[in-house]
């Protein structure tokens, strides 16, 4: 059959607005989650992480929320800036301490 | 800290040639990971090392791929012979513990 390329969902926001990027994870055994930002031509950059004994963690302009009941993770970016434009990946550890399982990513576009 | 260093940053080669990608992890990090990123398959873990020992190479696609870590500050990923379908961005990442991984800038490989 014909192969289909990876289609990234895209979130477009106005500069200054808040952004929310969502991620559904697959493994109920996962107890560690992490968000990465990847700008064009660069490697993934660590943003923030959270363990399963927490449901919220805040960083500088970013907040990660974890809902273990529905296996959902979200990244909130406050006052989105043009420099926030990138692809954002969530990752889970699948209950293992050694490997991360990456999602397919969401592209964030910030409109000036 | 300089972060994870990868070389070369770009590589163009002809089918059948040997390709060697290099990585210097962040000093003090005990874990080293090699990933491949393509539009079709996203970010795939190829192999990872703990204290210079390969732990899981289940992601290595074929016998044409091999990886070594002769010491704590250097690792190589070799493809011999290379094929056009190996064209991708190859990332190296290192970790001070078992979960949070820090990525290098990647090597963009094009096999003609």
Coordinates of C-alpha atoms in Angstrom, one line a residue, chain B residues 28 35 49 57 65 70 74 100:
Chain B
X28 CA 29.1 13.1 33.7
X35 CA 17.7 8.4 17.6
X49 CA 24.2 2.8 26.4
X57 CA 19.7 -2.1 20.5
X65 CA 23.8 -0.3 11.5
X70 CA 34.6 3.1 23.6
X74 CA 32.6 9.4 22.7
X100 CA 15.6 13.3 31.3

